[in-house]
XYZ file of C-alpha atoms in Angstrom:
415
model
C 42.252 36.896 -41.303
C 42.098 40.525 -42.185
C 40.339 42.017 -39.172
C 40.469 45.747 -38.935
C 42.976 46.647 -36.369
C 40.517 49.181 -34.781
C 37.592 46.872 -34.546
C 36.196 47.371 -31.130
C 33.068 46.529 -29.127
C 30.425 49.006 -27.904
C 31.778 49.578 -24.368
C 28.744 51.606 -23.238
C 26.383 48.805 -24.216
C 28.446 46.246 -22.527
C 28.523 48.155 -19.327
C 24.747 48.877 -19.378
C 24.189 45.145 -19.725
C 26.470 44.453 -16.808
C 24.610 46.911 -14.642
C 21.273 45.595 -15.677
C 22.142 42.006 -14.816
C 23.429 43.201 -11.515
C 19.801 44.312 -10.575
C 18.885 40.538 -10.672
C 19.502 39.066 -7.329
C 20.962 42.119 -5.755
C 23.271 41.553 -2.747
C 23.049 43.734 0.292
C 26.141 45.719 -0.049
C 26.257 46.462 -3.859
C 27.087 43.137 -5.204
C 24.920 40.158 -6.236
C 23.300 37.129 -4.676
C 22.375 34.993 -7.479
C 23.237 31.511 -6.356
C 22.869 28.382 -8.529
C 19.239 27.237 -9.153
C 17.607 29.860 -7.005
C 14.719 32.035 -8.328
C 17.247 34.847 -8.893
C 19.406 32.452 -10.976
C 16.297 31.585 -13.101
C 15.502 35.270 -13.568
C 19.006 36.007 -14.614
C 18.821 33.182 -17.069
C 15.614 34.595 -18.566
C 17.156 38.151 -19.153
C 20.170 36.481 -20.777
C 17.963 34.369 -23.020
C 15.917 37.449 -24.167
C 19.068 39.438 -24.976
C 20.646 36.581 -26.986
C 17.335 35.900 -28.943
C 17.123 39.672 -29.630
C 20.681 39.317 -31.098
C 19.298 36.502 -33.506
C 20.591 33.553 -31.519
C 18.931 30.220 -30.875
C 19.066 28.479 -27.437
C 19.772 24.849 -26.414
C 19.901 23.693 -22.710
C 21.385 20.529 -21.537
C 20.326 18.224 -18.702
C 22.565 20.002 -16.253
C 21.002 23.436 -17.021
C 23.883 24.893 -18.974
C 22.644 27.307 -21.673
C 24.085 27.356 -25.172
C 23.130 30.345 -27.383
C 24.112 29.796 -31.093
C 24.962 32.308 -33.987
C 25.115 30.416 -37.154
C 28.066 30.220 -39.259
C 28.292 29.918 -43.123
C 29.605 26.398 -43.049
C 27.105 23.937 -41.559
C 29.719 21.291 -41.185
C 32.064 23.465 -39.189
C 32.379 22.861 -35.456
C 31.393 25.966 -33.414
C 33.743 28.159 -31.541
C 32.536 28.577 -27.892
C 32.933 31.605 -25.449
C 31.301 32.192 -22.108
C 31.560 31.723 -18.452
C 28.820 31.704 -15.660
C 25.893 33.899 -14.327
C 25.678 32.251 -10.950
C 27.327 34.093 -8.038
C 28.548 33.616 -4.520
C 26.033 34.447 -1.722
C 27.905 37.770 -1.215
C 29.351 37.849 -4.758
C 30.362 40.679 -7.044
C 28.762 42.027 -10.241
C 31.544 40.731 -12.612
C 32.920 37.411 -11.546
C 31.838 35.139 -14.428
C 29.157 37.671 -15.596
C 31.738 39.477 -17.660
C 32.519 36.504 -19.627
C 29.037 35.775 -20.414
C 27.907 39.315 -21.266
C 31.222 40.188 -22.888
C 30.651 37.248 -25.259
C 27.171 38.543 -25.955
C 28.618 42.057 -26.712
C 31.015 40.478 -29.170
C 28.332 38.879 -30.935
C 26.254 42.081 -30.924
C 29.262 43.818 -32.431
C 29.490 41.258 -35.184
C 25.902 41.936 -35.860
C 26.411 45.698 -36.001
C 29.152 45.247 -38.583
C 27.557 42.482 -40.491
C 30.528 40.118 -39.942
C 29.983 36.628 -40.928
C 32.027 33.597 -39.775
C 32.742 30.156 -41.238
C 32.240 28.537 -37.856
C 29.112 28.949 -35.926
C 29.685 30.917 -32.450
C 28.041 29.764 -29.270
C 27.839 31.582 -25.956
C 27.814 29.324 -22.913
C 26.327 29.997 -19.417
C 27.682 27.058 -17.451
C 25.567 26.090 -14.619
C 27.082 25.911 -11.024
C 30.465 27.380 -11.544
C 30.624 28.788 -8.140
C 30.017 25.676 -6.108
C 28.806 27.851 -3.185
C 25.462 26.069 -2.998
C 26.255 22.646 -4.420
C 29.720 21.464 -4.193
C 31.911 21.019 -6.045
C 32.604 24.031 -8.136
C 32.425 23.803 -12.004
C 30.005 21.042 -11.613
C 28.061 21.320 -15.117
C 31.339 21.859 -17.004
C 32.757 18.830 -15.045
C 29.889 16.694 -16.245
C 30.297 18.001 -19.708
C 34.018 16.965 -19.735
C 33.192 13.407 -18.297
C 34.716 14.251 -15.023
C 31.379 13.629 -12.961
C 28.401 11.527 -13.778
C 24.999 13.010 -14.167
C 23.712 10.942 -11.281
C 26.470 12.187 -9.052
C 25.559 15.809 -10.060
C 21.921 15.430 -9.466
C 22.546 14.120 -6.036
C 24.691 16.933 -4.731
C 22.869 18.720 -1.786
C 22.949 22.083 -0.301
C 22.947 23.014 3.410
C 19.111 22.455 3.557
C 19.328 19.017 2.057
C 17.892 20.210 -1.345
C 19.352 18.175 -4.265
C 20.699 19.701 -7.545
C 18.388 17.541 -9.593
C 15.337 18.540 -7.673
C 16.181 22.328 -7.723
C 16.977 22.237 -11.418
C 13.557 20.939 -12.181
C 11.889 23.275 -9.782
C 13.206 26.397 -11.525
C 12.283 24.946 -15.065
C 15.813 24.990 -16.430
C 16.459 21.145 -16.916
C 17.044 20.885 -20.574
C 16.801 17.891 -22.909
C 20.268 17.960 -24.420
C 22.639 15.234 -23.503
C 25.415 16.608 -21.361
C 28.705 16.586 -23.215
C 27.359 15.680 -26.618
C 28.400 19.093 -28.215
C 31.649 19.205 -29.911
C 33.841 22.338 -29.734
C 36.271 23.702 -32.275
C 37.595 25.886 -29.605
C 36.605 27.606 -26.312
C 37.582 31.130 -25.058
C 36.673 32.474 -21.515
C 36.983 36.091 -20.500
C 37.194 36.510 -16.665
C 38.306 39.065 -14.231
C 41.572 38.211 -12.621
C 40.315 37.770 -9.088
C 43.911 38.624 -8.098
C 46.103 41.755 -7.781
C 48.749 41.186 -10.327
C 47.448 42.862 -13.464
C 46.480 46.034 -11.476
C 49.806 46.074 -9.674
C 51.761 45.733 -12.827
C 49.673 48.259 -14.692
C 48.491 45.738 -17.453
C 45.259 45.775 -19.432
C 45.261 42.107 -20.362
C 46.239 38.875 -18.764
C 47.156 36.142 -21.371
C 46.401 32.946 -19.349
C 48.786 30.174 -20.006
C 48.045 27.873 -17.176
C 45.491 27.240 -14.378
C 46.344 26.021 -11.017
C 45.374 22.540 -9.790
C 43.139 22.264 -6.820
C 41.890 19.812 -4.051
C 38.984 20.611 -1.776
C 39.263 18.383 1.304
C 36.103 18.172 3.443
C 37.131 16.995 7.068
C 34.488 15.832 9.488
C 35.881 15.733 13.061
C 33.842 14.078 15.902
C 34.113 15.140 19.510
C 31.857 15.039 22.553
C 29.393 17.668 23.278
C 29.922 18.972 26.792
C 29.427 22.003 28.882
C 32.186 24.547 28.349
C 32.148 25.826 31.811
C 31.796 22.705 33.848
C 33.855 20.117 31.853
C 37.524 19.797 33.162
C 40.160 20.669 30.331
C 41.808 17.226 30.738
C 38.411 15.475 30.170
C 37.410 17.118 27.000
C 37.111 15.570 23.513
C 37.419 18.753 21.697
C 36.793 18.799 17.988
C 37.081 22.433 17.825
C 40.645 22.290 19.288
C 41.562 19.683 16.558
C 40.220 21.919 13.935
C 42.344 24.845 15.140
C 45.440 22.805 15.064
C 44.585 21.501 11.677
C 44.009 25.105 10.256
C 47.531 26.049 11.647
C 49.122 23.009 10.041
C 47.693 23.648 6.670
C 49.218 27.228 6.690
C 52.650 25.450 7.492
C 52.308 23.040 4.661
C 51.446 25.717 2.170
C 54.377 27.756 3.377
C 56.735 24.845 3.163
C 55.781 24.349 -0.526
C 56.533 27.889 -1.666
C 56.613 29.394 -4.228
C 53.403 29.270 -6.056
C 51.267 27.175 -3.707
C 48.292 28.227 -1.349
C 46.201 26.553 1.295
C 43.470 27.610 3.638
C 39.934 27.259 5.033
C 36.984 29.338 4.028
C 33.993 27.236 5.303
C 33.509 25.580 8.564
C 30.305 24.445 10.557
C 30.142 23.619 14.260
C 27.375 21.579 15.649
C 25.347 22.228 17.809
C 27.057 25.755 17.427
C 26.178 27.008 20.941
C 28.239 29.416 22.982
C 28.563 27.187 25.963
C 28.662 23.675 24.352
C 31.722 22.070 22.949
C 31.083 20.890 19.338
C 30.177 17.437 18.846
C 30.955 17.757 15.262
C 33.011 20.137 13.236
C 33.035 20.151 9.403
C 35.265 22.340 7.368
C 36.841 22.342 3.807
C 40.528 22.719 3.167
C 41.387 24.387 -0.174
C 44.875 23.762 -1.497
C 46.145 24.959 -5.009
C 49.408 25.200 -7.109
C 50.358 24.929 -10.776
C 52.663 22.017 -10.047
C 51.075 18.487 -9.823
C 53.990 17.171 -7.604
C 53.322 20.012 -5.095
C 49.624 19.456 -5.194
C 50.003 15.741 -4.458
C 52.437 16.309 -1.833
C 50.327 18.858 -0.088
C 47.266 16.666 -0.059
C 49.278 13.771 1.386
C 50.864 15.743 4.132
C 47.716 17.554 5.261
C 45.725 14.319 5.412
C 48.375 12.390 7.308
C 49.213 15.263 9.737
C 45.378 15.828 10.381
C 44.832 12.283 11.253
C 47.715 12.310 13.749
C 46.460 15.513 15.361
C 42.995 13.873 15.845
C 44.586 10.748 17.323
C 46.383 12.680 19.897
C 43.221 14.443 20.979
C 40.883 11.339 20.793
C 38.782 13.039 18.109
C 37.144 11.028 15.385
C 38.438 11.809 11.911
C 37.064 11.467 8.361
C 38.098 13.207 4.982
C 36.393 13.404 1.723
C 37.703 14.847 -1.528
C 34.708 17.031 -2.617
C 36.523 19.005 -5.425
C 39.624 18.338 -7.632
C 41.088 19.116 -10.927
C 44.831 18.869 -12.086
C 46.916 21.925 -13.167
C 45.930 22.809 -16.664
C 48.091 24.027 -19.592
C 45.989 26.058 -22.114
C 46.310 25.417 -25.895
C 49.433 27.475 -27.184
C 47.607 28.424 -30.605
C 44.708 30.038 -28.740
C 47.218 31.607 -26.186
C 48.919 33.141 -29.224
C 45.632 34.436 -30.655
C 44.928 36.292 -27.304
C 48.396 37.643 -27.134
C 48.270 38.730 -30.759
C 44.985 40.471 -30.290
C 46.158 42.378 -27.364
C 49.157 43.504 -29.272
C 47.159 44.414 -32.479
C 44.681 46.543 -30.326
C 47.484 48.241 -28.486
C 46.620 47.036 -25.051
C 49.371 46.249 -22.538
C 49.489 42.536 -21.444
C 51.445 39.832 -19.671
C 51.296 36.178 -19.318
C 49.393 34.934 -16.287
C 48.571 31.766 -14.322
C 45.093 31.710 -13.160
C 44.867 31.186 -9.350
C 41.151 30.377 -9.420
C 39.433 27.413 -10.955
C 37.149 28.122 -13.987
C 35.012 26.236 -16.382
C 37.822 26.506 -18.889
C 39.819 24.025 -16.860
C 37.375 21.321 -17.591
C 36.651 22.648 -21.226
C 40.349 22.170 -21.862
C 39.921 18.360 -21.314
C 37.718 18.192 -24.469
C 38.619 21.055 -26.723
C 41.404 23.646 -27.391
C 40.977 26.091 -24.736
C 42.326 29.453 -23.257
C 41.357 32.406 -20.945
C 41.681 36.065 -21.166
C 41.738 38.135 -17.976
C 41.327 41.861 -17.142
C 42.272 43.517 -13.906
C 40.064 44.022 -10.890
C 40.520 46.544 -7.978
C 42.918 45.400 -5.390
C 42.473 41.826 -6.643
C 39.126 41.677 -4.724
C 36.558 38.958 -5.722
C 33.970 36.753 -4.044
C 33.004 39.887 -2.270
C 30.336 42.395 -2.865
C 32.901 45.237 -3.116
C 34.417 43.488 -6.321
C 35.057 46.233 -8.862
C 36.410 46.704 -12.376
C 36.372 49.775 -14.579
C 34.424 50.139 -17.874
C 37.840 50.388 -19.737
C 39.136 47.152 -18.310
C 35.901 45.466 -19.278
C 35.996 46.849 -22.741
C 39.691 46.015 -23.326
C 39.113 42.348 -22.344
C 36.012 42.109 -24.553
C 37.843 43.682 -27.371
C 40.586 41.056 -27.259
C 37.916 38.177 -26.855
C 36.218 39.493 -30.042
C 39.479 39.526 -32.082
C 40.548 36.066 -30.778
C 37.270 34.479 -31.462
C 37.055 35.981 -34.949
C 40.643 34.632 -35.689
C 39.458 31.080 -34.849
C 35.988 31.311 -36.199
C 37.287 32.720 -39.605
C 35.574 35.709 -41.078
C 33.971 35.211 -44.393
C 34.641 38.247 -46.624
C-alpha cells in the first residue's frame, strides 16, 4: 500500500467529538457516568449513530445491543476490517476510556471521506455493549457472547444491584437489535485505547504497540456470618464475616506478591449486609480480581486464593461460597497486525514501545474469532476508571493516526 507518509486525521475534530460525547451522562467531577443500558447510554448511542450516518455509514445492531456502523468497500465479497471499542463508562468514569477507540475510529473514517480514500474491504466501527461490567458483570459481556464465550440467555439474565436484568433493560432503552450475535465475520479487528497505566507516559512514548493482554479471573466470594450487636456481643462468641473478609484481603495481597513479577490481585467491590454501624454483618460479598499474562500463574493464583480463603472461613466458623463471575485466558495478538501498528508508528515518526495490556478489553474476545490487535496512547499518571482521567489532544491524535494507517494497510486502498 502506498499510503502517504504524512496522512493524518483532523485532530481538532476528534477532540471536539470527544468533548461533545463527554456532555452525555456527565459525572459530578468532570468525568462521565454513562453506564450500560441507562438512559444516558441510549443518548450516547443516538449521538454516535447521528455522526456515523452523517459520515455515510449504515447501522446494524445485534441482539446484545452492540452497534456496527459500516463504510462500504469496493469488493462486495471482501470481509470487513473492524475497529472500535465501547461508549459505556464506569459510574465515576473518565471521558476517554473506550470512547477514544470508538470516536477515533469515526475520525479515521471521516478522514478517509475527506481524502476520498476507497478501500477494497468494507470498514466497520463497533460500539460493543457492556464492556465495563460495572452494572452487569462480567465485563466485556457483549463481545463475549459474540465470541461464543457466553450464551445469550446467560447475558440476558445478568442482574444489576437493583435486580434489573440485562435483557429487560436492553429492551427498555430500545437498543435490542435483530442481528444474530456473532454471525458477522471479521477480516481483522483493531482497537485503540488509552493505556490505563503509567508506562507509556513514564517512558516518554507516544504509542503502545500491544502484543499481549493479561488473563483475568473475577472471583465473587459470599461469606455468611451471624448478625449481632457490635457492642454487646463478646469477641469470643462472634461469627464475624467481616473479619474473614479482612483476612482474605490480606491473603490476596500475599498471593499476588508471591507470584511476582507480572501478577496483580486486589478487591475493588464489597457489600456488607445489613451495613449498619453497630451490627456485625450477616453477609459479606466481594470480588477478587487477579490478572497476569502467564496462564500458569493465573491458575496457581486462583487455586491458592480459593483454598486459603476456605481455610480462613473454616477457622472462624464463617460460611463460605465462591463463584467465578469473569474470566479470560491471556491473549497473544496477531503478529501481522502488531507489525502493521509498529510500522505505522515508525512511518509517522511517533515514538513507540511494545506493551502488555494490564486491563481486559473487547479485543481479548475478538481475538478468539479474528486476527486482532490493539493500539494504546498514554494517559496522565496512568489514571483511569476515575473522573480525573486525562489525556492530551496530541496523544489522542497520535493514536488515531496510527489506527488510520494500520487499518488502511489491512483494508487495502484502491488507487
